[in-house]
Tab-separated table of C-alpha atoms in Angstrom:
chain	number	residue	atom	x	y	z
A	296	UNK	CA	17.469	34.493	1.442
A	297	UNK	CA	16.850	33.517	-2.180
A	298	UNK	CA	13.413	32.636	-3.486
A	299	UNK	CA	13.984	28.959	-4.117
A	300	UNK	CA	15.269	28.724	-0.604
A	301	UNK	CA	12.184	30.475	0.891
A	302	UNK	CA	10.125	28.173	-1.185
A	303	UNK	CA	11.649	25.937	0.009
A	304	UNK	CA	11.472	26.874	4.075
A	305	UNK	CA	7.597	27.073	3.291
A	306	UNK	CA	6.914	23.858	2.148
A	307	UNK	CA	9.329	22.367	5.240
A	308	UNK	CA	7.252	24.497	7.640
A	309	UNK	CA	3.756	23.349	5.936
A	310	UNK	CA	5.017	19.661	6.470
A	311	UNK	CA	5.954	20.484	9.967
A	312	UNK	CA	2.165	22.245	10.149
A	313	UNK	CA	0.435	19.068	8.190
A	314	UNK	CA	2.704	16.063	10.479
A	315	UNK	CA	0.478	18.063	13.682
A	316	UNK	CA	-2.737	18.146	12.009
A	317	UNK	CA	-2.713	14.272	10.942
A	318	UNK	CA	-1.878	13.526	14.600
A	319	UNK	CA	-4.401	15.796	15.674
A	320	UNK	CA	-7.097	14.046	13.424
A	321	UNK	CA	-6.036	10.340	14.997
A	322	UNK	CA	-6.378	12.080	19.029
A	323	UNK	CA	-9.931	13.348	18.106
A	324	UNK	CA	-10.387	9.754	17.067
A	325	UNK	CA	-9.141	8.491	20.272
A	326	UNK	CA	-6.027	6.542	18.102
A	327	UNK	CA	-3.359	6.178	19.949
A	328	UNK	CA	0.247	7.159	18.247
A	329	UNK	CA	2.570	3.608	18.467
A	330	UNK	CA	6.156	4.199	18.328
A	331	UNK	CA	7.722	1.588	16.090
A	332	UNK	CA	11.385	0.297	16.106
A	333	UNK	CA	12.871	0.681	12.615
A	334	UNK	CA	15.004	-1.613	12.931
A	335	UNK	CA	13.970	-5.192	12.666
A	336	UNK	CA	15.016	-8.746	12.674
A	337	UNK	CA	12.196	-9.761	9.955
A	338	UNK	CA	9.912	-7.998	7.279
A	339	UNK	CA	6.708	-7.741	5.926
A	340	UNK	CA	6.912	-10.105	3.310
A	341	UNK	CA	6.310	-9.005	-0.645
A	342	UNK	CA	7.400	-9.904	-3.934
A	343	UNK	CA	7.679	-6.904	-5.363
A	344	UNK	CA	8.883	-4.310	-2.133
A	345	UNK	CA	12.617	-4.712	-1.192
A	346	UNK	CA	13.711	-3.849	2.377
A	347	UNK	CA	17.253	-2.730	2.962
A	348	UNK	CA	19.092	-5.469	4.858
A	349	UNK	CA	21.650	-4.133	7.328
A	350	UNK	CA	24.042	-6.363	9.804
A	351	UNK	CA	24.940	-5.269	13.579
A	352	UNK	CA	26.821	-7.380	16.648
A	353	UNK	CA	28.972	-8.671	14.293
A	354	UNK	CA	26.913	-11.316	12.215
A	355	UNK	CA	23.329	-10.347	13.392
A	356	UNK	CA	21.080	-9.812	10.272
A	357	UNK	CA	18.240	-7.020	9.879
A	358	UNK	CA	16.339	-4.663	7.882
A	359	UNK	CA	14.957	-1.215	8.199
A	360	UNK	CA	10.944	-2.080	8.530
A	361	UNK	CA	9.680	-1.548	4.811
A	362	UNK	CA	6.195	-0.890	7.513
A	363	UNK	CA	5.438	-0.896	10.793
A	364	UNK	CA	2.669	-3.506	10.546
A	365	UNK	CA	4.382	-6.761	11.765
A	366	UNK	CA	5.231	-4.274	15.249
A	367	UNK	CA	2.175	-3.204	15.179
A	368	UNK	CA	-0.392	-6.129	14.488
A	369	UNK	CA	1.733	-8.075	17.650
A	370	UNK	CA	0.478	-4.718	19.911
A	371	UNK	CA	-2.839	-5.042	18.602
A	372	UNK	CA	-3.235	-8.692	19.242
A	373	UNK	CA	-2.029	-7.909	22.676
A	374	UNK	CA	-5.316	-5.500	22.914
A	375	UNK	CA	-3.816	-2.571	22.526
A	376	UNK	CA	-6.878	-1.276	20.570
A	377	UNK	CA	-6.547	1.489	17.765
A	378	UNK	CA	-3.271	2.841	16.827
A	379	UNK	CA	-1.496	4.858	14.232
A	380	UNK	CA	2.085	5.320	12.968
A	381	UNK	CA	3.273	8.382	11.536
A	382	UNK	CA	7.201	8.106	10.460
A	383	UNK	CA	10.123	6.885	7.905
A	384	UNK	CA	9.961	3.386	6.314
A	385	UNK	CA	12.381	1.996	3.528
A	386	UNK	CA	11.991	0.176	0.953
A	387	UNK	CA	14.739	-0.531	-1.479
A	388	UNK	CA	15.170	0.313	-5.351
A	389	UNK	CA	12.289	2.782	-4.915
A	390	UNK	CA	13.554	6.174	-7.037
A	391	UNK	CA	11.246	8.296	-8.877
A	392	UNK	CA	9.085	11.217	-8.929
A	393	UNK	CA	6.486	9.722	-6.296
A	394	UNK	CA	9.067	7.482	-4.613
A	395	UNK	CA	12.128	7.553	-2.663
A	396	UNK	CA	14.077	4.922	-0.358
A	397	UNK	CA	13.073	6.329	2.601
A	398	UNK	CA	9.776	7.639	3.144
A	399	UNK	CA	6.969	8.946	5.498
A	400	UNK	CA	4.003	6.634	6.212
A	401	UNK	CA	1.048	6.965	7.962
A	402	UNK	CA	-0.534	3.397	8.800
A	403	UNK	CA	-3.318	2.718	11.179
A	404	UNK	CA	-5.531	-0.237	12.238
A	405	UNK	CA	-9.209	0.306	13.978
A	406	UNK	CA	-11.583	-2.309	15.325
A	407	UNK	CA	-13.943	-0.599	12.721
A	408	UNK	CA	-15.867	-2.033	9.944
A	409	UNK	CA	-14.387	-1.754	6.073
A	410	UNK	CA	-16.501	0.671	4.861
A	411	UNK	CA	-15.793	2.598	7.955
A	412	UNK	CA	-12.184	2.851	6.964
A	413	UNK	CA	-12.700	3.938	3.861
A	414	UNK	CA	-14.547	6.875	5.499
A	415	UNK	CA	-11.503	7.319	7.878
A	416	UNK	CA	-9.369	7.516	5.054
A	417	UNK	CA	-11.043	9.612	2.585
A	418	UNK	CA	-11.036	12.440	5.586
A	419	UNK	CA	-7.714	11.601	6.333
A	420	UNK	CA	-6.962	12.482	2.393
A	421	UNK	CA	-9.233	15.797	2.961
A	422	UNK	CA	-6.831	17.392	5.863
A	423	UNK	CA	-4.544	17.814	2.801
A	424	UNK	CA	-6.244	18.528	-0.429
A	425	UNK	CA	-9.465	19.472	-1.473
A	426	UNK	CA	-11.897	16.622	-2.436
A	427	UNK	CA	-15.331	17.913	-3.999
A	428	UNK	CA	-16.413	14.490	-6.248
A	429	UNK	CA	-15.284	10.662	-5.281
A	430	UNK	CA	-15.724	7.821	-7.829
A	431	UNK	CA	-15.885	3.995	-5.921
A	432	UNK	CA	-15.336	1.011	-8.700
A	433	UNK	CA	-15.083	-2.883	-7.795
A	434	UNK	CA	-11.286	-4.157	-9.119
A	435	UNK	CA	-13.320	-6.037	-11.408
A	436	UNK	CA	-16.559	-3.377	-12.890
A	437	UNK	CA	-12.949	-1.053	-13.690
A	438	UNK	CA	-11.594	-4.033	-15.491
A	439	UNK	CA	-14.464	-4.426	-17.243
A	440	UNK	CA	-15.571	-0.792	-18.254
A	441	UNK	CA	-11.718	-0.022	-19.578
A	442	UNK	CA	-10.371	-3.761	-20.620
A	443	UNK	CA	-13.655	-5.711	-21.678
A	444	UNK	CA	-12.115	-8.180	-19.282
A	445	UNK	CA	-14.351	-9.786	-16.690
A	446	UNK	CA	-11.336	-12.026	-14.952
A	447	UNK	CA	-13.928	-14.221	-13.670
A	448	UNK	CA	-14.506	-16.174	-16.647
A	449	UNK	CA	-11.699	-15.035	-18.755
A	450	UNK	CA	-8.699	-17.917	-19.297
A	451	UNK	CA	-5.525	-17.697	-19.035
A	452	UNK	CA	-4.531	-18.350	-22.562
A	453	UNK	CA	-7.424	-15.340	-23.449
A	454	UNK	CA	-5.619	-12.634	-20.780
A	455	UNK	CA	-2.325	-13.709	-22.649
A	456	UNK	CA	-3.514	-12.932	-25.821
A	457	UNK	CA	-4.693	-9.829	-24.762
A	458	UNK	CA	-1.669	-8.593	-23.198
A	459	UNK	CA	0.606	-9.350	-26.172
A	460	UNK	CA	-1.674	-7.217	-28.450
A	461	UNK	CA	-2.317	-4.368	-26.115
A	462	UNK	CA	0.526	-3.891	-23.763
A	463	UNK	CA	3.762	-2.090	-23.975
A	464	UNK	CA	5.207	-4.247	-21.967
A	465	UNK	CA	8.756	-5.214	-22.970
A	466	UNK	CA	9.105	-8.648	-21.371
A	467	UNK	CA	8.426	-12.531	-22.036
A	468	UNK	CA	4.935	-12.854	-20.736
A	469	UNK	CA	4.532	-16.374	-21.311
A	470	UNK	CA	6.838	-16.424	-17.756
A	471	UNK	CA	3.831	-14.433	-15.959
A	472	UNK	CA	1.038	-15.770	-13.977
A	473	UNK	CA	-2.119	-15.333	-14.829
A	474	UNK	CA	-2.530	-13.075	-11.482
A	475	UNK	CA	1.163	-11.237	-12.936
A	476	UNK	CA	-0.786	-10.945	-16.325
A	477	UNK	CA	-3.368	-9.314	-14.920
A	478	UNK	CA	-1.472	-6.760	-12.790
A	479	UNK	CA	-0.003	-5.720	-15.898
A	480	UNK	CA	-3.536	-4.888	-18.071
A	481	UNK	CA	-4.754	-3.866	-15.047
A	482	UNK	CA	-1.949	-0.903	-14.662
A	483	UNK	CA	-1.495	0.098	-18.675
A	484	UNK	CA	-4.998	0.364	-19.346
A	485	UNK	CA	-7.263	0.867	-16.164
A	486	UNK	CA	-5.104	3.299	-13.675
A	487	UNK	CA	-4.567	5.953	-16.260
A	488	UNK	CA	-8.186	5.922	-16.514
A	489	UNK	CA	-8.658	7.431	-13.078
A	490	UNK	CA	-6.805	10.495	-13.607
A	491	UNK	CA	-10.208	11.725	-15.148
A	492	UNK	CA	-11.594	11.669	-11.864
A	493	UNK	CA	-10.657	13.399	-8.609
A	494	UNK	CA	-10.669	11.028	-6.169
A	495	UNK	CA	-11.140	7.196	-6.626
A	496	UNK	CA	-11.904	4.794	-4.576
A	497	UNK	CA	-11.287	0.511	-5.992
A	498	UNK	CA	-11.881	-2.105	-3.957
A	499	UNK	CA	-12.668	-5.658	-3.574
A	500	UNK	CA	-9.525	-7.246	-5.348
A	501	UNK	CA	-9.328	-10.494	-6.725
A	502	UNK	CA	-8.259	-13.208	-4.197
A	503	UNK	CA	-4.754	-13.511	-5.763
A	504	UNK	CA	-4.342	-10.265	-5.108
A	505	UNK	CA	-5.194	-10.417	-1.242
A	506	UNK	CA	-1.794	-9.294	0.372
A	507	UNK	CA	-3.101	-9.757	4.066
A	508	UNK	CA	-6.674	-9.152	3.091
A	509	UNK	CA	-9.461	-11.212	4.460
A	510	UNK	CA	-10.793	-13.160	1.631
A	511	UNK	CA	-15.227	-12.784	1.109
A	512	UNK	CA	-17.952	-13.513	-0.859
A	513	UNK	CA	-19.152	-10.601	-2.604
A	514	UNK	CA	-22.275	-11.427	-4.893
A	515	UNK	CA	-21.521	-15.206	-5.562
A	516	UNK	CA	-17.551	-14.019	-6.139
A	517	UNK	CA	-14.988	-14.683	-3.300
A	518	UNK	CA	-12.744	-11.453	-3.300
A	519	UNK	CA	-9.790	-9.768	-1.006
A	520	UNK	CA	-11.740	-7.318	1.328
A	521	UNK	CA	-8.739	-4.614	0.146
A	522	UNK	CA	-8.978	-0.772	-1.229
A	523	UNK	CA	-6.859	1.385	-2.560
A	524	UNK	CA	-7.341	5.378	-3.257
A	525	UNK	CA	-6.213	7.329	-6.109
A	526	UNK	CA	-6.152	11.316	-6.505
A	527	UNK	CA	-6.294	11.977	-10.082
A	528	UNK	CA	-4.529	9.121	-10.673
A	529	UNK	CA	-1.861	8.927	-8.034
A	530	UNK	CA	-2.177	5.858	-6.123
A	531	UNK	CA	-2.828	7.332	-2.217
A	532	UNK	CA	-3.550	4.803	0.082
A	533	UNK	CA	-3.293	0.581	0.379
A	534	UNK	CA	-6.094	-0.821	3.002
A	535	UNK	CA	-7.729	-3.923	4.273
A	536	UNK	CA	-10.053	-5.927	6.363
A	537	UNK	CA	-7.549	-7.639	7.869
A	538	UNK	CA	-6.725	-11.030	7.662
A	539	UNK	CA	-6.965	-13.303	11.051
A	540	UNK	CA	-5.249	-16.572	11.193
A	541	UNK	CA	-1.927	-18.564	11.435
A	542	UNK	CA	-2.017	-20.798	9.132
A	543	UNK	CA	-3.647	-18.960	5.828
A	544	UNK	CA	-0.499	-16.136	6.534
A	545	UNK	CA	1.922	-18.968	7.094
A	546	UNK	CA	1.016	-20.176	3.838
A	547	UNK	CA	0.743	-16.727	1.703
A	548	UNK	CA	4.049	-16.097	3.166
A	549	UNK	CA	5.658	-19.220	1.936
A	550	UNK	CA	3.980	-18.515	-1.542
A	551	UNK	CA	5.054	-15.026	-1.722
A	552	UNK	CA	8.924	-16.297	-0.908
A	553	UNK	CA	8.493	-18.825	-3.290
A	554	UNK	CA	7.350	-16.083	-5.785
A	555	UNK	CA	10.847	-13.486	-4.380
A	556	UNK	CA	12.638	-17.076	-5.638
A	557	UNK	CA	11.321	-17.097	-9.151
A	558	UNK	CA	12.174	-13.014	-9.311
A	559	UNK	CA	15.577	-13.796	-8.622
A	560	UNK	CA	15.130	-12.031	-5.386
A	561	UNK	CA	16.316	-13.100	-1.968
A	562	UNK	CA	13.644	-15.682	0.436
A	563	UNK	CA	12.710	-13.224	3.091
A	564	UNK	CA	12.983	-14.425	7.398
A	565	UNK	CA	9.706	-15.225	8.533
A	566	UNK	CA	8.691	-13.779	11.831
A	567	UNK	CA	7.079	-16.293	13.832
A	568	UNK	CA	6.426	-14.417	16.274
A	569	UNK	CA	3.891	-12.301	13.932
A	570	UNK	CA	2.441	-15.405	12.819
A	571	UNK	CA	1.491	-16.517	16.120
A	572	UNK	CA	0.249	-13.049	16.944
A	573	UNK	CA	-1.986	-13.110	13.405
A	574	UNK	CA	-4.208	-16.094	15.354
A	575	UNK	CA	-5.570	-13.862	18.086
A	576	UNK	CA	-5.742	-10.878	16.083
A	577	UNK	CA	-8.907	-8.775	16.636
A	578	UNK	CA	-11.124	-8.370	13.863
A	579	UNK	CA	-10.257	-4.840	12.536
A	580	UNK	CA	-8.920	-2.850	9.376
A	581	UNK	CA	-5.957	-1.158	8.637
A	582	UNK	CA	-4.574	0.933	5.809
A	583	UNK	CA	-1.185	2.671	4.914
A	584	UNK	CA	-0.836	5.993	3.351
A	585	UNK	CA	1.946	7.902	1.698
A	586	UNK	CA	2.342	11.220	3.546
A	587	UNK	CA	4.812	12.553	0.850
A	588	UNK	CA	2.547	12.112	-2.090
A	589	UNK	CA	-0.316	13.884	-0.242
A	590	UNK	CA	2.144	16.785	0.372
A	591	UNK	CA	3.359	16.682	-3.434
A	592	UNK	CA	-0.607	17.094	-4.357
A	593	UNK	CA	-1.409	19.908	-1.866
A	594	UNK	CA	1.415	21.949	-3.109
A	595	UNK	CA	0.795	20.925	-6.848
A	596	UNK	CA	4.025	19.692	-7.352
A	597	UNK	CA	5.147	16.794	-9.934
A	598	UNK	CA	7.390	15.151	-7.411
A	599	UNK	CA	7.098	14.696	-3.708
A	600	UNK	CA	10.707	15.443	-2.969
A	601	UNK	CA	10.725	19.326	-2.881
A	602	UNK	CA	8.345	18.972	0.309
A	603	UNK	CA	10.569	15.873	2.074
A	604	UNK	CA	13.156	16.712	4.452
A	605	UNK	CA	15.921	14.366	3.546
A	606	UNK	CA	19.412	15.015	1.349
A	607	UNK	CA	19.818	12.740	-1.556
């Protein structure tokens, strides 16, 4: 056996090793593993994450789930209580060093406060990697300590202007919204920031960035109770306090397909069934986490596909 293919054995076998520990660390927790159908009849919806559409019996139309969290959210509203997921999603278009079509999540919801999530998923991070020193910035004190940009108070005229004379962006801006705009400063000029640090916590989002994020008032500012976690700069992990309610998802849903319109993207099915679930949802958070890159940063690679086990 050559070398490479060793290596390469090794880092299959460590996965194999690190898939039982991560399920081991949800049974101490007393979270029980769901097993999710992959394929689907609707989608998380998104304007920027494409799922692969497929078509079966004929003229039936579906998509590989993108996430388990539409299957999942209808268990939990059911009262299943605390649950994880650990297996392959898909998302479309995704190619690069730290992405690939078809992936390995881990997602979870627990009827457990914010903060307390955080927590999970910080020691959820630590089964992989080594974390000695942890940084925690609001969306907007980041913004403001690497931008000068409070986006409070700032206009959208102002944010243009700024991202025209700072950005290396090579698009027509004046088609972006302001919440677009600020995505984009946001990305070039705060993210790189946090590979200085080893592990980084942001959270509290601005509204227009809520996803399915319950929506608070945080010192006289109403922001998206969301987090996300970066390891030296490699985004990690995507949480929230979840959002509970029809009608307030009904509506981001139609906004985001409205938004999928305006890309030149396709209006996505929406699963009423999920929306009707989303009313008697119990008050908990969930987050999603990308096994792959945690596996690419244990093993100090540059890519996470050396430690996947899938052909290209």
């Amino acid at each position: 056996m050559s070398l490479e293919l060793k290596s390469s054995m090794d880092l299959l076998k460590d996965r194999a090793n690190m898939l039982k520990a991560a399920r081991s660390f949800f049974e101490k927790r007393e979270v029980f593993e769901l097993d999710c159908p992959i394929l689907t009849q609707a989608c998380n919806i998104d304007d920027f994450i494409d799922p692969i559409e497929v078509h079966f019996c004929h003229n039936k139309r579906g998509f590989l789930h993108t996430s388990p969290e539409l299957f999942m959210k209808k268990m939990l509203a059911k009262g299943i209580g605390d649950i994880y997921f650990l297996g392959h999603v898909f998302r479309d278009y995704e190619k690069g060093n730290q992405h690939s079509i078809e992936f390995t999540m881990v997602e979870w919801y627990r009827e457990i406060g914010y903060q307390d999530l955080i927590d999970d998923t910080i020691d959820f991070v630590k089964l992989f990697i080594e974390v000695n020193n942890i940084e925690t910035f609001t969306y907007r004190d980041a913004l403001l300590k690497y931008t000068g940009i409070d986006y409070i108070s700032i206009t959208y005229n102002e944010l243009k202007t700024y991202a025209e004379q700072n950005l290396n962006f090579d698009k027509e801006l004046s088609k972006e919204t302001f919440s677009d705009l600020l995505i984009l400063v946001f990305t070039e000029k705060v993210e790189p920031h946090f590979e200085e640090f080893e592990l980084v916590v942001l959270k509290d989002y601005p509204k227009e960035q809520s996803a399915l994020a319950k929506l608070e008032v945080v010192n006289g500012i109403e922001v998206a109770k969301r987090f996300e976690l970066y390891y030296k700069g490699v985004e990690l992990a995507n949480g929230y306090d979840e959002l509970v309610g029809d009608q307030e998802l009904l509506e981001r849903y139609v906004r985001l397909n409205k938004k999928r319109v305006s890309l030149n993207k396709s209006e996505l099915p929406i699963d009423e069934q999920f929306i009707a679930a989303n009313a008697v949802l119990p008050d908990c958070c969930g987050v999603a986490v990308g096994f792959d890159r945690l596996m690419m940063l244990r093993h100090n690679n540059e890519s996470i596909h050396p430690t996947m086990a899938l052909v290209d």
